mmCIF file of C-alpha atoms in Angstrom:
data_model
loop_
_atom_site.group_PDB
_atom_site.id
_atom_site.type_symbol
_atom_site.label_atom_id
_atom_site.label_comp_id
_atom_site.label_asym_id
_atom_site.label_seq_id
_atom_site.Cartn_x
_atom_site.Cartn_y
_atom_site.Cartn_z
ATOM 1 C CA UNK A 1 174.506 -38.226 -105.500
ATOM 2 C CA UNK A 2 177.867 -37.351 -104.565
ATOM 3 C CA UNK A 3 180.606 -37.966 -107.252
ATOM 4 C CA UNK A 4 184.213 -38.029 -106.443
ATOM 5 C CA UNK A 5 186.690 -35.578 -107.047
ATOM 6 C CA UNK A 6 187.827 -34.119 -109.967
ATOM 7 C CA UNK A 7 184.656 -35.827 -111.750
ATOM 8 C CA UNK A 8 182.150 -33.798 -109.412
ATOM 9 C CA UNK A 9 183.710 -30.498 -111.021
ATOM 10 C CA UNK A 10 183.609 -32.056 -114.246
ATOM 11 C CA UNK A 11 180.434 -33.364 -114.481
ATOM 12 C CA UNK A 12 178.315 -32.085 -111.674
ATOM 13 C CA UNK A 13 174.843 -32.868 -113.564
ATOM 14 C CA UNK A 14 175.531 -36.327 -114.547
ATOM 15 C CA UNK A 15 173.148 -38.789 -113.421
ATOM 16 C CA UNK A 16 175.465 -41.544 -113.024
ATOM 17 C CA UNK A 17 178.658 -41.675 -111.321
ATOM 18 C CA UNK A 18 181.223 -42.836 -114.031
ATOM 19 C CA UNK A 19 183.684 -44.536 -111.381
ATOM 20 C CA UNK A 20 180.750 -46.983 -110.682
ATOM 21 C CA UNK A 21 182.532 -46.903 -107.512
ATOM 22 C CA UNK A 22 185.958 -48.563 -108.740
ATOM 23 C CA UNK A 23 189.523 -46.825 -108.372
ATOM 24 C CA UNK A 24 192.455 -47.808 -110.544
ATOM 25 C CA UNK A 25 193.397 -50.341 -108.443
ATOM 26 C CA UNK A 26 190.228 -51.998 -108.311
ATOM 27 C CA UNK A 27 189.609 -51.687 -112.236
ATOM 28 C CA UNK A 28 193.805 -53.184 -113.090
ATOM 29 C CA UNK A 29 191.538 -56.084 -111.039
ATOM 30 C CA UNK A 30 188.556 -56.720 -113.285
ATOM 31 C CA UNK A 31 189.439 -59.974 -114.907
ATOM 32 C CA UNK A 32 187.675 -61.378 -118.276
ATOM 33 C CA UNK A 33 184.991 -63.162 -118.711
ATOM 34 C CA UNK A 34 184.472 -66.566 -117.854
ATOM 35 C CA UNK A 35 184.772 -68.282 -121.110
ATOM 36 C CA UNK A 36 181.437 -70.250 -122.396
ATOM 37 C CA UNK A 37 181.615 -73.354 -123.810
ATOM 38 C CA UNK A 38 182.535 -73.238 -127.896
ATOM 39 C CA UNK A 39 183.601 -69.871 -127.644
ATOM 40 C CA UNK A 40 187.064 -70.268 -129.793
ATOM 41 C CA UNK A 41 185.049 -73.192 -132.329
ATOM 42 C CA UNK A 42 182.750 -70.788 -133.194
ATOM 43 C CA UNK A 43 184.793 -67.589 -133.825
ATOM 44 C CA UNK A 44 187.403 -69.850 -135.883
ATOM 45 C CA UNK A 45 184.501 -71.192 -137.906
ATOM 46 C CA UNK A 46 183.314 -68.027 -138.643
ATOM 47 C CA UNK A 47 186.989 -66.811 -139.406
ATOM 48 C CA UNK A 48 187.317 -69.776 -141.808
ATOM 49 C CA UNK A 49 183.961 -69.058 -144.027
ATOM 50 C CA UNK A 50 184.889 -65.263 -144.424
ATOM 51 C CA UNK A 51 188.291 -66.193 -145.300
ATOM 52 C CA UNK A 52 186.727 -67.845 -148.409
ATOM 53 C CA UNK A 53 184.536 -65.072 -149.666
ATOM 54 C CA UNK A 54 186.284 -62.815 -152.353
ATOM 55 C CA UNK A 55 185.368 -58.698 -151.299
ATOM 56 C CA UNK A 56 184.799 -58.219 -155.105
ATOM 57 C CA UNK A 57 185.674 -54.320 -154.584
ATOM 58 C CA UNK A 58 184.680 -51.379 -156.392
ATOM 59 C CA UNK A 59 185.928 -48.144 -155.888
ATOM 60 C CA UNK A 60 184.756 -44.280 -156.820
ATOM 61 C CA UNK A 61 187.740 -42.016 -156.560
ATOM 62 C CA UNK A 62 187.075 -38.786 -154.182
ATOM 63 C CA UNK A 63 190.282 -37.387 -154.605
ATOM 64 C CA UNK A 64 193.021 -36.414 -151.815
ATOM 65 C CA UNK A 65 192.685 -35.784 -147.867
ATOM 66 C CA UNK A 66 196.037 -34.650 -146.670
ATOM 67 C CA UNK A 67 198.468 -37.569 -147.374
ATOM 68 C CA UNK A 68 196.533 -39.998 -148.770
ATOM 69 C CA UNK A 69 194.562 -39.968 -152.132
ATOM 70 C CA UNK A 70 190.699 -41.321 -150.868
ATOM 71 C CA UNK A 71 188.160 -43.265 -152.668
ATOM 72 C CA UNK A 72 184.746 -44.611 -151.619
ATOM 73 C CA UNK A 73 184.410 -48.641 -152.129
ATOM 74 C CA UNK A 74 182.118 -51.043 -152.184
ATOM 75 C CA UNK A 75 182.532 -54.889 -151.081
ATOM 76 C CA UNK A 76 180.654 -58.397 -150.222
ATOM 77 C CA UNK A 77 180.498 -58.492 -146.153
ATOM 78 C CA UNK A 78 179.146 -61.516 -144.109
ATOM 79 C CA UNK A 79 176.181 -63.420 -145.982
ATOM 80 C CA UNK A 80 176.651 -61.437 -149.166
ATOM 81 C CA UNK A 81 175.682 -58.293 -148.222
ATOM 82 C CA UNK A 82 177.184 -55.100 -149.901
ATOM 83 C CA UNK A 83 178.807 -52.401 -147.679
ATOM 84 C CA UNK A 84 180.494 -49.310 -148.222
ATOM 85 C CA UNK A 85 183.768 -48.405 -146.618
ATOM 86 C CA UNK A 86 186.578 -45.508 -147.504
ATOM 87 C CA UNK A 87 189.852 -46.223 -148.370
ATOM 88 C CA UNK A 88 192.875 -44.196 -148.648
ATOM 89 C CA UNK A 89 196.391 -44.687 -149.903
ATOM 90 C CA UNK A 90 199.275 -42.893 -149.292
ATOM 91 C CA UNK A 91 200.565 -40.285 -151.856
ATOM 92 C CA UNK A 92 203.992 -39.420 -151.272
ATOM 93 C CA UNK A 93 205.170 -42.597 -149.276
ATOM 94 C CA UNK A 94 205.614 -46.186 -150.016
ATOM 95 C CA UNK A 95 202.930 -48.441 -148.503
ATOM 96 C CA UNK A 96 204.098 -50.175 -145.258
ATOM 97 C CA UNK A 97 201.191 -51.183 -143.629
ATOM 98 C CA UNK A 98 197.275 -51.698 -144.297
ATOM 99 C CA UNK A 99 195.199 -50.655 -141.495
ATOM 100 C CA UNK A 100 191.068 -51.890 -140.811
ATOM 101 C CA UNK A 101 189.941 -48.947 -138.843
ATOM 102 C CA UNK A 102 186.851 -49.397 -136.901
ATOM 103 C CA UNK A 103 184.419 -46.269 -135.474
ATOM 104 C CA UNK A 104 181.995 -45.514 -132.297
ATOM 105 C CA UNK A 105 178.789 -46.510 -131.954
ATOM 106 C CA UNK A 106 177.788 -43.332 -133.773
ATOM 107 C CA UNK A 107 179.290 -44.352 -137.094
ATOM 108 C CA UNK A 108 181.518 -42.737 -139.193
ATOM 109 C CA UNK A 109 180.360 -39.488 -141.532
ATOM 110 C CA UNK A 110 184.125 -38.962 -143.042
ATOM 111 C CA UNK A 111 187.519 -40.737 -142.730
ATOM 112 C CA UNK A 112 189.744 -39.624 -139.551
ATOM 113 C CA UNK A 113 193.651 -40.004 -139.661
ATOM 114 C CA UNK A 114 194.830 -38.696 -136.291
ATOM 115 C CA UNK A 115 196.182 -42.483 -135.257
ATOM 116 C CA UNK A 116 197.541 -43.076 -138.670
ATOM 117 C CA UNK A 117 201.137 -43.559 -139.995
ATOM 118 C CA UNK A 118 201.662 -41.417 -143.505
ATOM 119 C CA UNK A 119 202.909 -45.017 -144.749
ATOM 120 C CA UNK A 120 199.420 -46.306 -144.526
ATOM 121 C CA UNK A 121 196.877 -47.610 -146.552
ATOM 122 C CA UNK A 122 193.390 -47.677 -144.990
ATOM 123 C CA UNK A 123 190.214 -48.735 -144.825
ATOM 124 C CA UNK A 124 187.568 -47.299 -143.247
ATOM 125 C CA UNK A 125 184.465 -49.307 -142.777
ATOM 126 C CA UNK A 126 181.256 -48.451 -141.782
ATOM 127 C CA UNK A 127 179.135 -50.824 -139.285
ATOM 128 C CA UNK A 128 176.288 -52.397 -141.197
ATOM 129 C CA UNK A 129 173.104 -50.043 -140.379
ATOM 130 C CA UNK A 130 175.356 -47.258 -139.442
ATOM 131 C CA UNK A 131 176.988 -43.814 -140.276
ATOM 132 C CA UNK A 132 176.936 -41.718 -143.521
ATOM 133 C CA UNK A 133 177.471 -44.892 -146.003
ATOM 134 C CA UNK A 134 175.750 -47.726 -144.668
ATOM 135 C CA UNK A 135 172.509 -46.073 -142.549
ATOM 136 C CA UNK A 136 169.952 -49.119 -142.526
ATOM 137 C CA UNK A 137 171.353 -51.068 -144.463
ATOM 138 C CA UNK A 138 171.561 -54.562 -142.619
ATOM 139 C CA UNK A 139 170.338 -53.612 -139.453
ATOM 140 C CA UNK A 140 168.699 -50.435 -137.687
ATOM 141 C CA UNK A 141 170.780 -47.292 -137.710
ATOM 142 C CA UNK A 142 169.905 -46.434 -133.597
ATOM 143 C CA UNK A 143 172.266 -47.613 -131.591
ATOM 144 C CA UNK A 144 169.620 -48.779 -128.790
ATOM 145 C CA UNK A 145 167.817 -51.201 -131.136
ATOM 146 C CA UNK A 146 171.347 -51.986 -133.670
ATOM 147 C CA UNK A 147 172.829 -53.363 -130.286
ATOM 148 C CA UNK A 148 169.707 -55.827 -129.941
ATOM 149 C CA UNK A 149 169.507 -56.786 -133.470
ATOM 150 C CA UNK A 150 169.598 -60.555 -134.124
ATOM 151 C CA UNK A 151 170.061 -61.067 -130.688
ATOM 152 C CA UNK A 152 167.234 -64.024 -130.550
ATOM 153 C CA UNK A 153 170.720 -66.182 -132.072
ATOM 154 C CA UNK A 154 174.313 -66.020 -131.791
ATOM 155 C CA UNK A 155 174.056 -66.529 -135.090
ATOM 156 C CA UNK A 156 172.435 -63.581 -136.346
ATOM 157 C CA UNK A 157 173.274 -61.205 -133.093
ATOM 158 C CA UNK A 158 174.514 -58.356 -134.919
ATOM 159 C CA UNK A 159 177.966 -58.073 -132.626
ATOM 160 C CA UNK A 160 178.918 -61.303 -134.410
ATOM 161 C CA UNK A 161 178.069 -60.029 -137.493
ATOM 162 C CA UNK A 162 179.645 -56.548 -137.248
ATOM 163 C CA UNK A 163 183.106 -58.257 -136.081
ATOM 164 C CA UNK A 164 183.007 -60.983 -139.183
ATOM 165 C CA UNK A 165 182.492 -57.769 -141.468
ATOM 166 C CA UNK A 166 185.873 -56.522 -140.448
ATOM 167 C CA UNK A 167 187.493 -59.826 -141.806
ATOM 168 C CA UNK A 168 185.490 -59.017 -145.204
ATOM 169 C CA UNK A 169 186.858 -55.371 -144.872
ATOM 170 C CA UNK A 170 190.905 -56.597 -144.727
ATOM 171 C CA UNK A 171 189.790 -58.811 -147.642
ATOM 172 C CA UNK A 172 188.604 -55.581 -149.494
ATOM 173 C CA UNK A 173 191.553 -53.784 -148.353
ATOM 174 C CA UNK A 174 194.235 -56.414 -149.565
ATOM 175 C CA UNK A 175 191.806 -56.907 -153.008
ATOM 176 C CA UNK A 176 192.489 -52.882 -153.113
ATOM 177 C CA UNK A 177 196.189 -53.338 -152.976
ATOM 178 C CA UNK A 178 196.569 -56.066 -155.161
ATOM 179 C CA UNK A 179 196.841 -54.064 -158.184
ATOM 180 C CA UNK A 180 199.262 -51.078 -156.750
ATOM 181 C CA UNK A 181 202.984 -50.892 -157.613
ATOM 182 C CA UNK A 182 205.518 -51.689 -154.885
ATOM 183 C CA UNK A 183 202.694 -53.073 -152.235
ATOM 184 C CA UNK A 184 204.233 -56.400 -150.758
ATOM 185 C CA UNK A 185 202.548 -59.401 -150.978
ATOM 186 C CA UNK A 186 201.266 -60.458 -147.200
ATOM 187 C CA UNK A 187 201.238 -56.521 -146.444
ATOM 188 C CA UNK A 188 200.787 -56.807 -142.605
ATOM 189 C CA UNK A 189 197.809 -55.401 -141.354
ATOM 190 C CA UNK A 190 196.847 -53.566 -138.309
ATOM 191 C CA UNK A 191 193.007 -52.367 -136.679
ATOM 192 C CA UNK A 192 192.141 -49.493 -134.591
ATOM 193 C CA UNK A 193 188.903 -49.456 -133.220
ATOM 194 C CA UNK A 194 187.131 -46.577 -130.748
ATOM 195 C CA UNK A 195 183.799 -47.932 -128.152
ATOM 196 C CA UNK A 196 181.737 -49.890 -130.746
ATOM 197 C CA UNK A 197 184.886 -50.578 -132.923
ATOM 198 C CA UNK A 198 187.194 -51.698 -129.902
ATOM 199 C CA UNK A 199 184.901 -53.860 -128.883
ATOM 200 C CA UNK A 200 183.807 -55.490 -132.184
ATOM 201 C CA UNK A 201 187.774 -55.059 -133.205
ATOM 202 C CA UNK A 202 188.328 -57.149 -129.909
ATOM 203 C CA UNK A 203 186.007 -60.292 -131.232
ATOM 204 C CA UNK A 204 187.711 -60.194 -134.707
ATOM 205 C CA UNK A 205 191.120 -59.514 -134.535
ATOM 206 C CA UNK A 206 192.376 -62.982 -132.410
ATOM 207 C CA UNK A 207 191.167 -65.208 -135.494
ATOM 208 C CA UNK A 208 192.799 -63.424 -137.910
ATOM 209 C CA UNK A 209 196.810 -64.078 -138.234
ATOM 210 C CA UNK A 210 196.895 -61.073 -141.208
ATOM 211 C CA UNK A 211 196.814 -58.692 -137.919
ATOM 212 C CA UNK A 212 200.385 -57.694 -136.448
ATOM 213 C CA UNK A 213 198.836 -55.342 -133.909
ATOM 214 C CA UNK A 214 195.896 -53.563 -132.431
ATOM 215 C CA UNK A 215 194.652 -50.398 -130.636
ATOM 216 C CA UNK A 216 191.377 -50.590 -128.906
ATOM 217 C CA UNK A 217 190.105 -47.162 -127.325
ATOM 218 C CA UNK A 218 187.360 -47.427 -124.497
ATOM 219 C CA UNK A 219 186.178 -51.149 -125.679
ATOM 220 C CA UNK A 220 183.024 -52.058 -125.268
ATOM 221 C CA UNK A 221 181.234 -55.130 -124.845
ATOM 222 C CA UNK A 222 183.272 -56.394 -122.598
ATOM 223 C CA UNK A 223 182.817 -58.599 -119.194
ATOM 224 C CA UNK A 224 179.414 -58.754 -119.328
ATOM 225 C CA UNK A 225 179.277 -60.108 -115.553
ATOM 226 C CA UNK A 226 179.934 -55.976 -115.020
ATOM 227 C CA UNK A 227 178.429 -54.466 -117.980
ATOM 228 C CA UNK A 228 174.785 -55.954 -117.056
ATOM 229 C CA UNK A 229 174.914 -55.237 -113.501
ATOM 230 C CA UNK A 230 175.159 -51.499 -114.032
ATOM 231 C CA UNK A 231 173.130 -48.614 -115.629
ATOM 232 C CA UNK A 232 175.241 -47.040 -118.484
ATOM 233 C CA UNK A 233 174.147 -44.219 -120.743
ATOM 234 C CA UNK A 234 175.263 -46.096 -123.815
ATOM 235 C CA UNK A 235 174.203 -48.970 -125.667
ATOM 236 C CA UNK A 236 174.553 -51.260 -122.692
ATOM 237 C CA UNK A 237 171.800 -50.164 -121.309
ATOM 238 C CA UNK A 238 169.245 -51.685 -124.035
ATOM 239 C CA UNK A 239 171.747 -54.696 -123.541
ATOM 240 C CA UNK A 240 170.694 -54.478 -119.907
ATOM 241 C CA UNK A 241 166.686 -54.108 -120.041
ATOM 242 C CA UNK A 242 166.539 -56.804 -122.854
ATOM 243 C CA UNK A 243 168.330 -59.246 -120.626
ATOM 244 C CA UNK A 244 166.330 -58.286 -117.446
ATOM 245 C CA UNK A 245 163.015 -59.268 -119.641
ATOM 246 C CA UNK A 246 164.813 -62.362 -121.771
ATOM 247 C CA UNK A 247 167.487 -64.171 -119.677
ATOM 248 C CA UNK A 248 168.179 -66.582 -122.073
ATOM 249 C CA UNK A 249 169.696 -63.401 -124.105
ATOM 250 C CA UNK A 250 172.560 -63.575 -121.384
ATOM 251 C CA UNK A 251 174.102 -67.049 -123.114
ATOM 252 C CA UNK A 252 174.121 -65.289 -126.706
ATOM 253 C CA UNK A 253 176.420 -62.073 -124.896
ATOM 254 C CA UNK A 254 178.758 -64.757 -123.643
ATOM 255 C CA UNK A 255 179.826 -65.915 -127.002
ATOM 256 C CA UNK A 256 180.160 -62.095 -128.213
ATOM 257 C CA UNK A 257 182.497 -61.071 -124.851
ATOM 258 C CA UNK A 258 185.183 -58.769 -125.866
ATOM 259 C CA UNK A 259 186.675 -59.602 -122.731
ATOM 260 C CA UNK A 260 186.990 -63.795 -123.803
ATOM 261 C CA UNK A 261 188.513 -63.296 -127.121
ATOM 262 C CA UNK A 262 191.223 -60.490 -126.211
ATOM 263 C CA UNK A 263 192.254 -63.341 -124.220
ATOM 264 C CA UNK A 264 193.380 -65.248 -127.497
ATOM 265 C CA UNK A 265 195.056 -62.731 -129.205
ATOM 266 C CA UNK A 266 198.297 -63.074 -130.439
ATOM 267 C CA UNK A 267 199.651 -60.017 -131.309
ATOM 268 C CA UNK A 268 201.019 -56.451 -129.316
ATOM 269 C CA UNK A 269 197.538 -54.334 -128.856
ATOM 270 C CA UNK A 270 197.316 -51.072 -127.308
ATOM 271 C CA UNK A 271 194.383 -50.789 -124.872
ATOM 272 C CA UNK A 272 192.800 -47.201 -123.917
ATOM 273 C CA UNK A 273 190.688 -47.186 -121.026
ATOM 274 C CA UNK A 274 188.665 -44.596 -119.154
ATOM 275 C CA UNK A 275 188.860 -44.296 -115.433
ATOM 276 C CA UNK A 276 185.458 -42.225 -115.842
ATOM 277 C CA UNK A 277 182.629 -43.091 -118.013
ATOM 278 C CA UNK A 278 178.785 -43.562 -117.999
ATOM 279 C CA UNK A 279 178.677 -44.885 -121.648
ATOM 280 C CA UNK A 280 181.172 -47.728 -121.544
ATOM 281 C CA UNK A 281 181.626 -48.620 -117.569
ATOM 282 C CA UNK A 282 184.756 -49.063 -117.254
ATOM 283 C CA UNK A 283 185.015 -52.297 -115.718
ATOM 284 C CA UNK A 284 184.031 -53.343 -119.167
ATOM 285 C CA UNK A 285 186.959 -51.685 -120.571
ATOM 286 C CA UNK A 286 189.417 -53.127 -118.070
ATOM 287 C CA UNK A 287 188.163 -56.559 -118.366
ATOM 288 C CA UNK A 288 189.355 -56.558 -122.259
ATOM 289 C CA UNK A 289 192.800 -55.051 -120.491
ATOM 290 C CA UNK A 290 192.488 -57.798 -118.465
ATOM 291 C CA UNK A 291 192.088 -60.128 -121.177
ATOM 292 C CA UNK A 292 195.162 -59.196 -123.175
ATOM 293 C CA UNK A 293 196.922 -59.719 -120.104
ATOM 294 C CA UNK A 294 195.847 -62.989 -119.851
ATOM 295 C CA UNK A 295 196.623 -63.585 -123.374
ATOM 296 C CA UNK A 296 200.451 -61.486 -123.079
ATOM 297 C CA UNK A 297 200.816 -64.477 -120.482
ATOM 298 C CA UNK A 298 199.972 -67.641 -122.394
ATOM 299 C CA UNK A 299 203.429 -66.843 -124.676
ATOM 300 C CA UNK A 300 201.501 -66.762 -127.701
ATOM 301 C CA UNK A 301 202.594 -63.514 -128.741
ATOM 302 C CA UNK A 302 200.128 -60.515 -127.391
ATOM 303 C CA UNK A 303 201.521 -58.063 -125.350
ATOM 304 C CA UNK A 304 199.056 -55.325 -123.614
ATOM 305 C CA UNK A 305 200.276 -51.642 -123.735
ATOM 306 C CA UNK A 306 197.684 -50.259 -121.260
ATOM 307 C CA UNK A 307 196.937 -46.257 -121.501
ATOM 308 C CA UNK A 308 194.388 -44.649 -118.992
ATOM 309 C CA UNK A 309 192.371 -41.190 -120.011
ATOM 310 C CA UNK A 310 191.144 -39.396 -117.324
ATOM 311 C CA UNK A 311 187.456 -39.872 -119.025
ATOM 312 C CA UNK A 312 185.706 -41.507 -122.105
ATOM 313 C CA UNK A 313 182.547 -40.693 -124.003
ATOM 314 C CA UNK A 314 182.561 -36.946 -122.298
ATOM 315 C CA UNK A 315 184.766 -33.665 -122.804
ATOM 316 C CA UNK A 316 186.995 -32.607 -119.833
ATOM 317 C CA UNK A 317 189.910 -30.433 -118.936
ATOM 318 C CA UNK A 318 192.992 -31.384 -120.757
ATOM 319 C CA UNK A 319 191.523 -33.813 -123.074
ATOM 320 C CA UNK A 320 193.336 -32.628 -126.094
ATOM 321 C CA UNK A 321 196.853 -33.114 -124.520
ATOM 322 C CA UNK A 322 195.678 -36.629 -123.516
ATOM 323 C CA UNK A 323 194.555 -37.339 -126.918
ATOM 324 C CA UNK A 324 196.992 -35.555 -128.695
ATOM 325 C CA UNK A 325 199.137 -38.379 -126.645
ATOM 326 C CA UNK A 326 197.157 -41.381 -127.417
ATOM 327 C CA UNK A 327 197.020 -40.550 -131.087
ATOM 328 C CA UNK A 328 200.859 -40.017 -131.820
ATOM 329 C CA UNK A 329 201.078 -43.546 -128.756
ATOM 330 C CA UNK A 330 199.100 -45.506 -131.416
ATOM 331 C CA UNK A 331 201.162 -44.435 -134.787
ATOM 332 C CA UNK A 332 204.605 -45.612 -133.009
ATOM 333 C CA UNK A 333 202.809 -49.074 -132.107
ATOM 334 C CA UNK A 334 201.744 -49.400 -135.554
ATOM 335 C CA UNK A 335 205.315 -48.725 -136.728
ATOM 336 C CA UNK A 336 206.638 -51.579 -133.863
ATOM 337 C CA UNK A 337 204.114 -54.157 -134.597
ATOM 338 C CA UNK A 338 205.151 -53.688 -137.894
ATOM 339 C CA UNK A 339 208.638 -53.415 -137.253
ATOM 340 C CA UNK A 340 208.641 -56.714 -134.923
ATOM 341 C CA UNK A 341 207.202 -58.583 -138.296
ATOM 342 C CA UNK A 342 210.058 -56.856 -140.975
ATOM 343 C CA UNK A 343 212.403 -57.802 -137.775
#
């Protein structure tokens, strides 16, 4: 196989070409999804029966990371189960804004702050099944069989879940905040989200008006049309073989598109995508671009801020300047998103 330049120097042994034969122009091209039938009812249903479910938090100090004092808690998630998160609040700064940050498919073993404001409070959760705090618990910690889980059933597919466990997580956060001194009532919130977490943060965040803004780094699970018709070294792939063997599997990843829902979201959201990468192919990634593009022009308030790394899921010659970038790019859109609300 012959991979194009400068990804054949990069990567010479990989075993897929992460361009899957798209340039830029071709990926800014990728549009969404084509939206099933009772996508929106559904997710707003969901939306409505989290909304009424108190997080019932408890919380076991740790003590301080940097600039922000960190505890681990515990909180009710979709059907009553009990998941563990980190939270931090700020020490030396008045809190601002709350931000829901999500993780890659290979969980979370501490709390990360690169893309976060000093003014923040945070949560951290952990995917049910995944990472240091939650391992099993809900679903299989491997990311090959977690990605299948429930899948029989929109109902139980695990996606669905995963994203409807974020909404529980902003309920823990705000039930957090309740009780500190000069926190604002209605404390706008904001989610990051990385692979797993973009995606996942891509389903949840258009229900939920608490949001001001979003970044979503390499998405995934988006535009499934592309995502199934390729190999991928990532999760995809079990996505891929299940749906060879059980077709019917194909109508349950419709209603859990990243792709569909960024194309009702509402608010400014930052979009990272990878122009090389055999994990998340990136006509996945552009597709929930796409979708917040669509969404930027319906007037209903989204606006896409599109970013493009070199690569995703893979280490490669000036990586840390791009990310270096990307991080400091996501703490000024928190501050505007935030700043647009206060405005």
């Amino acid at each position: 196989m012959t991979l194009p330049a400068p990804y054949d120097a990069w990567f010479p042994d990989s075993p897929i070409d992460g361009t899957y034969g798209y340039d830029r122009d071709g990926l800014l091209a990728v549009p969404p999804a084509a939206e099933p039938e009772g996508f929106a009812d559904l997710w707003r249903s969901w939306h409505a029966a989290a909304r009424a479910v108190p997080a019932d938090v408890v919380a076991e100090p740790l003590g301080r990371q940097g600039a922000h004092d960190v505890s681990v808690v515990t909180f009710t998630a979709d059907g009553g189960l009990r998941l563990r998160a980190w939270l931090a609040l700020p020490v030396d700064a008045p809190v601002r804004v709350g931000i829901v940050h999500g993780h890659g498919y290979g969980g979370r073993e501490a709390p990360s702050f690169e893309r976060v404001p000093r003014d923040a409070a945070v949560i951290f959760p952990v995917a049910r099944g995944l990472g240091a705090l939650n391992a099993g618990l809900g679903a299989p910690d491997v990311s090959s069989a977690h990605v299948l889980a429930g899948i029989e059933r929109v109902e139980t597919y695990v996606l669905g879940r995963c994203a409807v466990d974020l909404w529980h997580a902003a309920t823990a956060l705000q039930e957090a905040l309740a009780g500190v001194a000069g926190v604002p009532a209605g404390l706008p919130l904001y989610y990051v989200g990385t692979s797993f977490g973009g995606g996942v943060g891509a389903l949840a965040v258009p229900w939920d008006d608490r949001f001001v803004g979003a970044t979503l780094e390499v998405p995934s699970f988006g535009q499934y049309d592309e995502r199934l018709a390729v190999p991928c070294t990532g999760s995809g792939e079990a996505q891929r073989a299940h749906v060879a063997a059980h077709p019917e599997a194909r109508d349950v990843l419709a209603l859990t598109d990243a792709s569909v829902a960024a194309t009702y979201l509402r608010v400014p959201t930052r979009v990272e995508c990878a122009l090389w990468d055999t994990h998340v192919p990136p006509p996945g990634q552009f597709g929930v671009a796409a979708g917040v593009r669509v969404a930027e022009l319906a007037g209903a308030g989204a606006e896409l801020e599109l970013a493009m790394h070199a690569a995703g899921h893979a280490e490669y010659p000036g990586q840390a300047r791009e990310m270096a970038a990307a991080f400091a790019a996501t703490r000024e859109h928190v501050a505007r998103s935030v700043s647009r609300v206060d405005g």
